Coordinates of C-alpha atoms in Angstrom, one line a residue:
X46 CA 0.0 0.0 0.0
X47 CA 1.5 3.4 -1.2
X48 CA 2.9 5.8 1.6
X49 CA 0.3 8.7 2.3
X50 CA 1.9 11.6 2.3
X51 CA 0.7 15.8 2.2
X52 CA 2.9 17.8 -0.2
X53 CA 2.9 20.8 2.6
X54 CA 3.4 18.7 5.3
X55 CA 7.0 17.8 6.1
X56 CA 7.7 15.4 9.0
X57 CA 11.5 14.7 11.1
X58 CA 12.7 12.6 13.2
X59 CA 10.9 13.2 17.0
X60 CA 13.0 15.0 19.6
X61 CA 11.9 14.1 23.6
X62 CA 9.1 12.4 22.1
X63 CA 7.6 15.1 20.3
X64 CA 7.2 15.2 16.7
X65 CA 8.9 17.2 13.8
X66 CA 6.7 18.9 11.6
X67 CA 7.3 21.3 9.2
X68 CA 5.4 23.0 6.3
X69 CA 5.2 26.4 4.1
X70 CA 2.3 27.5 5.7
X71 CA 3.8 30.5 8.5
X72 CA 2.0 32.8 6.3
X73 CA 3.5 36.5 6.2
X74 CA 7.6 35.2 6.6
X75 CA 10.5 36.8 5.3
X76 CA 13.8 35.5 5.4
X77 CA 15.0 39.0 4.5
X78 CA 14.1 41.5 7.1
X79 CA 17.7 43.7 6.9
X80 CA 16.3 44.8 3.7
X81 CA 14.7 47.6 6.1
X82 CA 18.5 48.6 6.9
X83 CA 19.0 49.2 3.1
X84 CA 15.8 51.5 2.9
X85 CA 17.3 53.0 5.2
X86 CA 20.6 53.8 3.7
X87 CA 18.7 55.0 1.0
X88 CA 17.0 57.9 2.5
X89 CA 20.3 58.6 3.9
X90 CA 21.5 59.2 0.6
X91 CA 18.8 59.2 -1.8
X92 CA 20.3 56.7 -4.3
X93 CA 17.1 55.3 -6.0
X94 CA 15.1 58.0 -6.0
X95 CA 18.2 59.9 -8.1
X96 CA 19.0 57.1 -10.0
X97 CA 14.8 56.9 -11.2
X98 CA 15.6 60.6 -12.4
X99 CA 17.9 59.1 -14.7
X100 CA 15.8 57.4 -16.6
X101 CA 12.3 58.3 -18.6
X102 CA 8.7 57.0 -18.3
X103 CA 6.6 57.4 -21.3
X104 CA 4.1 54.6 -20.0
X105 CA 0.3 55.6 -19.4
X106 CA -0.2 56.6 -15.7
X107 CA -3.3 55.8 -15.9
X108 CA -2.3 51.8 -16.6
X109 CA 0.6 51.8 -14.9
X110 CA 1.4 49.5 -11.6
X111 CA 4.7 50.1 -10.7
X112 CA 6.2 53.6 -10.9
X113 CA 9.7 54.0 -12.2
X114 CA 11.3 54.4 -8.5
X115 CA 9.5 51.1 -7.4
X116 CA 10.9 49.7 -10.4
X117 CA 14.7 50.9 -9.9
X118 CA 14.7 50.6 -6.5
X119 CA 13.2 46.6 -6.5
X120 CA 16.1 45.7 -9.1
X121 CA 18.8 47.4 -6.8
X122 CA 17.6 46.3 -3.4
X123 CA 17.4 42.3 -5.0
X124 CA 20.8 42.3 -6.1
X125 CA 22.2 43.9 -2.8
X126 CA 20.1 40.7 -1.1
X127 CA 22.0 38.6 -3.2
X128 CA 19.0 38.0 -6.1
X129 CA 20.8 38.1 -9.2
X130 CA 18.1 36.5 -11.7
X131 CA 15.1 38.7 -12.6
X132 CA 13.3 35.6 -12.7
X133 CA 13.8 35.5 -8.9
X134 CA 11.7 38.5 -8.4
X135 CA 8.2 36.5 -9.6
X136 CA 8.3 35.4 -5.9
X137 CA 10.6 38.3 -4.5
X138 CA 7.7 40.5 -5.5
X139 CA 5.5 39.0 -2.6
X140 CA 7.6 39.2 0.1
X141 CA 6.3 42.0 2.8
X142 CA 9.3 43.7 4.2
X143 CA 10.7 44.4 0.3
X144 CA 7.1 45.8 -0.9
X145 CA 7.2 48.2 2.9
X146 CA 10.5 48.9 2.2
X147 CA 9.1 50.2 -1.3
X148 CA 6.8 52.0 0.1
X149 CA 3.6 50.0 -1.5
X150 CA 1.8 47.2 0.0
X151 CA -0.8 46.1 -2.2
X152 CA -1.3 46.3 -5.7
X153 CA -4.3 48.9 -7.1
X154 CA -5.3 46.0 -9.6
X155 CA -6.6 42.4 -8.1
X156 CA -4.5 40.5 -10.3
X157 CA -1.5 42.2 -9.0
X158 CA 1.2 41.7 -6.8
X159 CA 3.2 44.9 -5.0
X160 CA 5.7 44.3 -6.9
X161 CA 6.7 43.4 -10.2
X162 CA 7.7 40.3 -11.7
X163 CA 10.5 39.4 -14.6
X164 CA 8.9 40.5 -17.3
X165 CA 8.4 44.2 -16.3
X166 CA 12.0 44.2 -14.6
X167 CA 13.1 42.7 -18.4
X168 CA 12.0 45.6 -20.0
X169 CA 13.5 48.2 -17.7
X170 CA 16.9 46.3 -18.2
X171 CA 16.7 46.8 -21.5
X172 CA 15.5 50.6 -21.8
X173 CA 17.2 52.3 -25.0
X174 CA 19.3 55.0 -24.4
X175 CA 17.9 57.9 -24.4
X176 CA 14.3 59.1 -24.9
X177 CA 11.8 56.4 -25.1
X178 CA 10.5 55.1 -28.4
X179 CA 7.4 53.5 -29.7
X180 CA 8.1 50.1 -28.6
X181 CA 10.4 51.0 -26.0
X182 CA 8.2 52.9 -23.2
X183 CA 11.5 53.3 -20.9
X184 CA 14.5 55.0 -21.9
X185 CA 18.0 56.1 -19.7
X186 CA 20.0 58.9 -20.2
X187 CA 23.6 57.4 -19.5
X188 CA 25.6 60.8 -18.8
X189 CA 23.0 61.4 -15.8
X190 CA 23.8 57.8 -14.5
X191 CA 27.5 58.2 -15.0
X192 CA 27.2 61.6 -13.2
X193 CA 25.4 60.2 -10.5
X194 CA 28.3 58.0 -9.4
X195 CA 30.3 60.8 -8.8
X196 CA 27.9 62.9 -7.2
X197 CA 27.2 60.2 -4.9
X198 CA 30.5 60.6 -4.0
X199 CA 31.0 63.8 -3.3
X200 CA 27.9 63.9 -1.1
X201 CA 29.4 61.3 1.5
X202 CA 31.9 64.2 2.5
X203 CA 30.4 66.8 4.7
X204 CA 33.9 68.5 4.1
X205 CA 36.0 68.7 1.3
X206 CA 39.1 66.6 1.6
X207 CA 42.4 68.3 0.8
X208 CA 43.3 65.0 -1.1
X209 CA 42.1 61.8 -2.8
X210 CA 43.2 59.4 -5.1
X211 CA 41.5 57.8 -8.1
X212 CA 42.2 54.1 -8.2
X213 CA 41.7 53.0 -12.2
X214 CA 41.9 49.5 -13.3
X215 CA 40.7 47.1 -15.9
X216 CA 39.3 43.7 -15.4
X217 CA 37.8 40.8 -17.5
X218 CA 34.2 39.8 -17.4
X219 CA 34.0 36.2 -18.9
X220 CA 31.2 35.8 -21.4
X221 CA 29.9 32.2 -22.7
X222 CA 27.7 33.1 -25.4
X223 CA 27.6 35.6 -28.8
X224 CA 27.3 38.9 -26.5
X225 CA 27.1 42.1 -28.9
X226 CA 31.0 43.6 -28.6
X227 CA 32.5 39.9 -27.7
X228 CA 36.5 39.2 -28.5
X229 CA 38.8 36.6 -27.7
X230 CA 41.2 38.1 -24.9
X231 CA 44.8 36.9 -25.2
X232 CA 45.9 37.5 -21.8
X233 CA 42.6 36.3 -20.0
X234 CA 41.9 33.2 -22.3
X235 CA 38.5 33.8 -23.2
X236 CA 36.0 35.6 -24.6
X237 CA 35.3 38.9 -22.5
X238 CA 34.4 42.0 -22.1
X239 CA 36.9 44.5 -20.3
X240 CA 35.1 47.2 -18.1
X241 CA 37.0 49.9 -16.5
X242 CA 36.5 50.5 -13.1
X243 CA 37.3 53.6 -11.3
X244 CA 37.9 54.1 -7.0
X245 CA 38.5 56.5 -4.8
X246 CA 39.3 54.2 -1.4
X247 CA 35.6 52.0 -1.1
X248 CA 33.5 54.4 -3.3
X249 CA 32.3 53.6 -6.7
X250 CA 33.0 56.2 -9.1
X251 CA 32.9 54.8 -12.3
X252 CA 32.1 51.5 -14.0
X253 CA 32.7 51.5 -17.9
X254 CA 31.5 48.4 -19.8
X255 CA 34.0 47.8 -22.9
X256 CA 34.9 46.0 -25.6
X257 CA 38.5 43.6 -24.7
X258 CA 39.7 44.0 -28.2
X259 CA 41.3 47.2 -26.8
X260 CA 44.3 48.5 -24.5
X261 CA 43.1 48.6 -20.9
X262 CA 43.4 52.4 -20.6
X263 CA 41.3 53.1 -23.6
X264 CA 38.6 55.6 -23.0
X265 CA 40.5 56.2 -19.8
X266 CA 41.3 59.9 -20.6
X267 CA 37.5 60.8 -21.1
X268 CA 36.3 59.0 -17.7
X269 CA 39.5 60.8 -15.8
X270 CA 38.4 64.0 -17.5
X271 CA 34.7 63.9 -16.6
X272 CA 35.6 63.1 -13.1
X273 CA 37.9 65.5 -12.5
X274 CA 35.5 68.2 -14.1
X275 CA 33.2 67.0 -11.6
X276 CA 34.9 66.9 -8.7
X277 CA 36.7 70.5 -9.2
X278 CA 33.5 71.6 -9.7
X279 CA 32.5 71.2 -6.0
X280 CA 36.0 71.2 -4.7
X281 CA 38.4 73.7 -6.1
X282 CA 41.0 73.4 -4.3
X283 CA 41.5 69.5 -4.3
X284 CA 44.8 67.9 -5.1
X285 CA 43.9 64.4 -7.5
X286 CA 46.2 61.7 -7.8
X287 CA 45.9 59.2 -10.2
X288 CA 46.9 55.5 -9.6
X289 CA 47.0 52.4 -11.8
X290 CA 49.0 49.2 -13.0
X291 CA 51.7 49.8 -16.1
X292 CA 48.9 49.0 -18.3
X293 CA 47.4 52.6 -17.8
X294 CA 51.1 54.7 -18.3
X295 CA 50.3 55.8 -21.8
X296 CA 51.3 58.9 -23.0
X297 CA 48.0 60.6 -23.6
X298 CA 46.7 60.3 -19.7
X299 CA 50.1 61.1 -18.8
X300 CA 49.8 64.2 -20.7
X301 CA 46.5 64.9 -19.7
X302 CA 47.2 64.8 -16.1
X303 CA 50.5 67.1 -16.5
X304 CA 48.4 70.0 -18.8
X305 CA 45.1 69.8 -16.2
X306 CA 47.1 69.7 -12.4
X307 CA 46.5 66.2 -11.4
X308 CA 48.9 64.0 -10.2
X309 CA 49.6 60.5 -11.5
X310 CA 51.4 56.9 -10.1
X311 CA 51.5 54.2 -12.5
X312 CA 53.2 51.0 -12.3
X313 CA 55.7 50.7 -15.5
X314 CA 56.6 47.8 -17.3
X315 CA 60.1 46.3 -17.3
X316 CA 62.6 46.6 -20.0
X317 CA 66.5 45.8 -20.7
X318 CA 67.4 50.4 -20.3
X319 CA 65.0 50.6 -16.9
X320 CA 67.1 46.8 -15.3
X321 CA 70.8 48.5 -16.1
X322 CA 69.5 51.6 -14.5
X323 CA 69.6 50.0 -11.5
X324 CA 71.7 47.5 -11.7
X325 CA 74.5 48.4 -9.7
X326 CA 71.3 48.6 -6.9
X327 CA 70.5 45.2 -7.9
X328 CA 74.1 44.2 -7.4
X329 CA 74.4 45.2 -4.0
X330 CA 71.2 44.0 -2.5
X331 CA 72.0 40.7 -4.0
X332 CA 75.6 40.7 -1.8
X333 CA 73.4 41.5 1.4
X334 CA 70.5 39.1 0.5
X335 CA 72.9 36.5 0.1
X336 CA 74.6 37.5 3.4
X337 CA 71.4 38.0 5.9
X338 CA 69.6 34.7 4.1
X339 CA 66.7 37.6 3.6
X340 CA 65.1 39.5 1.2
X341 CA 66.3 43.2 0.5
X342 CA 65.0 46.4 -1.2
X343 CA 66.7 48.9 -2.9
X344 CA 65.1 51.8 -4.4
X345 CA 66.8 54.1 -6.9
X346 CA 65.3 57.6 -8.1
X347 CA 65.6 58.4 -12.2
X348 CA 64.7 60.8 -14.6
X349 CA 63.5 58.5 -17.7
X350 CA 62.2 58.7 -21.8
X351 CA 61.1 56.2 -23.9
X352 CA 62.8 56.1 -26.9
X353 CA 59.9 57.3 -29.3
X354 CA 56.9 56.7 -27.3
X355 CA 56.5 60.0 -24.4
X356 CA 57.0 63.4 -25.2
X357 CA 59.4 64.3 -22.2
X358 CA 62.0 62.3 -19.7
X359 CA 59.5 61.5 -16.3
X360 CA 60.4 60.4 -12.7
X361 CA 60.6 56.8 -12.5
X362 CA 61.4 55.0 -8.9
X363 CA 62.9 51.8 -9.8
X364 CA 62.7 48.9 -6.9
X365 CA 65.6 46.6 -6.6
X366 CA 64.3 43.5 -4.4
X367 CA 66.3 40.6 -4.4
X368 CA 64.3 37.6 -3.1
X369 CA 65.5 35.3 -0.8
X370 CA 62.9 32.8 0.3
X371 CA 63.4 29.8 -1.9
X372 CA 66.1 30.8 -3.8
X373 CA 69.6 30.1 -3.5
X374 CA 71.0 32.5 -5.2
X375 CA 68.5 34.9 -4.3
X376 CA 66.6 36.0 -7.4
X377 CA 66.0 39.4 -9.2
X378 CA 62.5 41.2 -8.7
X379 CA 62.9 44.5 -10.1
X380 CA 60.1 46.6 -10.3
X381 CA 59.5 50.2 -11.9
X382 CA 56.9 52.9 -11.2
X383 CA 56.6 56.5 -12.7
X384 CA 54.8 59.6 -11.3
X385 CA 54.4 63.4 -11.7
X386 CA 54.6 64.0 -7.7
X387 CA 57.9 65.1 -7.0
X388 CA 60.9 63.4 -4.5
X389 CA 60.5 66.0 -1.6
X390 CA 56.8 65.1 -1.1
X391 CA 57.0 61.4 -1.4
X392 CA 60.8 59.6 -1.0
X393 CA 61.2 56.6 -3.3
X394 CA 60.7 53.8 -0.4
X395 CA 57.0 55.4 0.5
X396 CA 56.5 56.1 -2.9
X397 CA 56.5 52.6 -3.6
X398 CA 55.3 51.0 -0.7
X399 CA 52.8 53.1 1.3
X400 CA 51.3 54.6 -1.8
X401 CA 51.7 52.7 -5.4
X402 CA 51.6 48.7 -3.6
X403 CA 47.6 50.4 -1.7
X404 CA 46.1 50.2 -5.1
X405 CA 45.5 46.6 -4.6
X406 CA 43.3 47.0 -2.2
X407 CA 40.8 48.4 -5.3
X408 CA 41.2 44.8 -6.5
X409 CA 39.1 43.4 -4.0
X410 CA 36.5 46.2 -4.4
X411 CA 36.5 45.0 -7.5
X412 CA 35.4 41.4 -6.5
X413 CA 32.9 42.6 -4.7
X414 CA 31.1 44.3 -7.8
X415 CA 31.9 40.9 -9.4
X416 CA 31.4 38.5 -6.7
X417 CA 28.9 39.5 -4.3
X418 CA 27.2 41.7 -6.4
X419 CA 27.1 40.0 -9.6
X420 CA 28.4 42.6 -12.0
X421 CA 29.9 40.5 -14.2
X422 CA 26.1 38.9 -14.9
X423 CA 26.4 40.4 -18.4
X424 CA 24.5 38.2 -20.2
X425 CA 21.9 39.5 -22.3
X426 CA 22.6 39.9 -25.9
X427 CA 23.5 43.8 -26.6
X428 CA 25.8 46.1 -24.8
X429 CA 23.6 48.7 -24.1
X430 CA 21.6 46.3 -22.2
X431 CA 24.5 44.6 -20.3
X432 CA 26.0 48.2 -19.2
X433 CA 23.0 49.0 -17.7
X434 CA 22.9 45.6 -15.8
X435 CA 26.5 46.9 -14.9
X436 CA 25.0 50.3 -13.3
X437 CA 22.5 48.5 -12.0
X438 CA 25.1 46.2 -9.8
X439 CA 27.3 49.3 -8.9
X440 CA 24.4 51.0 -7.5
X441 CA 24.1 48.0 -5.2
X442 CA 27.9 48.3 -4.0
X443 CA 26.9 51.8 -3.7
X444 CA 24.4 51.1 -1.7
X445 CA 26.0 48.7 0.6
X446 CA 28.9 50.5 1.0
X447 CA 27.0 53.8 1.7
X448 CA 25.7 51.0 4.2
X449 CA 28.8 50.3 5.4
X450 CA 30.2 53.7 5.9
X451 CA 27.3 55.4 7.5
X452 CA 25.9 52.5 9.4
X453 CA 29.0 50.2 10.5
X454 CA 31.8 52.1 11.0
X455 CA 31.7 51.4 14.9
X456 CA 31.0 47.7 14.7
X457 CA 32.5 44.3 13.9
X458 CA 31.1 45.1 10.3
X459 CA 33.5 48.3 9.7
X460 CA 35.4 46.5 6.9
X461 CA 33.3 43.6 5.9
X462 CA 32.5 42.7 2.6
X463 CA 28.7 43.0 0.9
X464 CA 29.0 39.3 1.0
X465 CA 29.6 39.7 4.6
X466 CA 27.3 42.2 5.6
X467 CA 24.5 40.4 3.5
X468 CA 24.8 37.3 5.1
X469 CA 25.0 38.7 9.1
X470 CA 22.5 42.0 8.7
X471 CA 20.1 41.6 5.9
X472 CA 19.4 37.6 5.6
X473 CA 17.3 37.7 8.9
X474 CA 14.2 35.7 9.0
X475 CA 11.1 37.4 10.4
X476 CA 7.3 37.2 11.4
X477 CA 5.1 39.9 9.6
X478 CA 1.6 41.3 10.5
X479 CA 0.1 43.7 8.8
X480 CA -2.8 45.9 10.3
X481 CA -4.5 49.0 9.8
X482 CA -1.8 51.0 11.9
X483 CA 1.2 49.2 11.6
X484 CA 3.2 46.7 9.3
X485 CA 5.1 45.1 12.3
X486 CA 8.5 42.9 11.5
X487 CA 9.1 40.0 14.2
X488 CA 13.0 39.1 13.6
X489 CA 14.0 36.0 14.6
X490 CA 15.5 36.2 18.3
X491 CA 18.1 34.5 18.5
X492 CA 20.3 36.4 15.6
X493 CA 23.6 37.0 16.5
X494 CA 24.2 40.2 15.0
X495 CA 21.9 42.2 16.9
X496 CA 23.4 44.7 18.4
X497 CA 25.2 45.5 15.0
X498 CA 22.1 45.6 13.7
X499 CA 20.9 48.4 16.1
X500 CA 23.9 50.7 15.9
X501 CA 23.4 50.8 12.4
X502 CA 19.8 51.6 12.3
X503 CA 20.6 54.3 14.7
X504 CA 23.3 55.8 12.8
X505 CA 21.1 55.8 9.8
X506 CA 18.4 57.2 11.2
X507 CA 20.3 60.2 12.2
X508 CA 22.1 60.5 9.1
X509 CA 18.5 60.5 7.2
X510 CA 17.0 62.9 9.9

């Protein structure tokens, strides 16, 4: 005789004699109540409602369902909860804490839910650029979005700092099928695109979607120039440095940066004229490697020209490491960086160490965006499409960092990762009743981030007041 069984009805093994039984039937659950920590940071900084103003809504009012800020701000708020599929949001659009945090409840029509589903997400990830069209009811204007990240930016600083320094790098973003603007990269190995990323410290200030049949720094000179514009703009008086890997010391940004007062550091690739330069450094931290058993830097300051490509001879620090651990003799590890700031501000050993070697700390930023926030999810068929699926994650970094900054700088949290921060502060399960006063959120009680929790809805309560 067949096994009778309820397909909602889900029984364990007993504990003291008491059965296990569970079932999907709590009713109004969410498993994500710290999505009322990222509303939140949002009307501490007003992120969706000024990235909505980027884009255009030429839908009826009359027959529409969900406004352009529900829209923007559902698609942000799921990827920062770690939802990277629209096809996730046909459920996510039921759950009670995400519809309160949207500020709508209930859907005007019966056949409704608060929120919308994959279809109407679809077609705001794939608004045209520009004004809207006949078929195309939603359109973006791209400068306002590229603006935005900077503006975002210069809003998180009450005062203007005397300094910063804009971190610029290029990365690959693996793509496995026949993606508009697809090569083969050599150095990766596969097919890719190459977006260029720009930092200052945590904060997102650009994220360029490219073709990789390019060099890295292509269409770097624009972004840097835009920026800049931007920034002096609001702060006059700022001193800009520049900082990158070798692929990004090209003439052109060089040049750039000397004709417009900003400072650059840029790693410099290795050649046969830059090794004799310092050879005789080489040389004799080699003797004293060989001597202590250790490894041993020497730095050596230089005036340097290409042979044909730069217009003018450039400071160049060359490091002469010779590396001991598991080498016998110790082995060669030269390494070359030039810059426009000058020797009495920074000395060749802090040059190189404090200042060029903290650009890898934008690498990790990086795999955030990729990682935690899935910006590499560039799958759909045309560019346009997958930049703005590119925006569309960076506005979720934003987001958590802004999170981050404003809300966990006193806790555990301070320097977590989104990944981090997602997992301890926003994947919370909770009870929710509804009633004609209140939409009241039951978190589970026994979550062990609590009092992190609190601190940061306290400081972004004051930061929004």
């Amino acid at each position: 005789m067949p096994t009778e069984c309820s397909a909602d009805r889900f029984e364990f093994a007993p504990v003291e004699g008491r059965r296990v039984v569970a079932g999907f039937d709590g009713g109004a659950i969410t498993s994500d109540a710290g999505t009322l920590l990222l509303g939140a940071t949002d009307r501490a900084i007003g992120l969706v409602r000024r990235f909505a103003a980027c884009f255009a809504d030429e839908r009826s009012p009359d027959r529409v369902e969900h406004g352009l800020a529900t829209l923007v701000g559902q698609r942000v708020f799921g990827l920062a909860l770690g939802y990277e599929d629209l096809v996730d949001h046909d459920a996510l659009r039921h759950d009670p804490v995400l519809a309160a945090t949207m500020g709508k409840l209930a859907a005007r029509r019966a056949d409704c839910a608060a929120l919308a589903g994959k279809s109407t997400l679809n077609r705001l990830e794939h608004a045209p650029a520009g004004p809207p069209s006949r078929y195309h009811k939603i359109g973006h204007d791209a400068g306002l979005i590229e603006r935005l990240f900077v503006d975002l930016f210069l809003d998180a600083h009450a005062v203007p700092p005397e300094e910063i320094v804009l971190d610029l790098d290029a990365t690959d973003d693996p793509l496995h099928g026949s993606q508009e603007g697809r090569f083969f990269h050599g150095y990766y190995g596969c097919y890719c695109y190459l977006p260029l990323y720009v930092f200052c410290g945590d904060q997102l200030l650009a994220a360029k979607l490219r073709r990789s049949n390019i060099d890295a720094s292509a269409g770097a000179v624009e972004e840097v120039e835009r920026i800049v514009a931007q920034t002096r703009a609001r702060w006059p008086e700022v001193q800009i440095i520049l900082r990158a890997d070798s692929g990004f010391a090209r003439e052109a940004l060089m040049a750039w940066c000397e004709a417009h007062r900003v400072d650059y550091l840029f790693g410099l690739a290795r050649n046969p004229r830059l090794v004799d330069e310092i050879a005789g450094e080489l040389a004799l931290a080699k003797v004293e490697a060989e001597r202590t058993g250790k490894s041993v830097r020497r730095f050596k300051d230089f005036r340097y020209q290409t042979l044909d490509s730069w217009s003018c001879a450039r400071r160049v620090v060359g490091k002469a490491e010779q590396l001991a651990e598991g080498g016998d003799p110790p082995s060669a590890n030269p390494r070359f960086v030039v810059t426009s700031l000058s020797a009495a501000a920074w000395a060749p050993k802090p040059l190189y160490e404090q200042l060029y070697c903290a650009r890898g700390e934008m690498e990790n930023r990086i795999k955030e965006c990729q990682l935690d926030l899935f910006a590499d999810r560039t799958s759909t068929r045309t560019m346009r499409a997958n930049q703005l699926r590119l925006w569309f994650a960076s506005m979720a970094y934003v987001l958590l960092e802004a999170l981050r900054r404003i809300g966990l700088s006193t806790t555990r949290l301070a320097r977590a990762t989104a990944g981090t921060i997602r997992l301890g502060l926003l994947k919370i399960g909770a009870l929710v009743r509804l009633s004609v006063r209140r939409v009241t959120v039951k978190m589970a009680s026994g979550h062990p981030w609590q009092r992190d929790w609190a601190i940061a809805h306290a400081a972004l309560t004051a930061a929004a007041g």
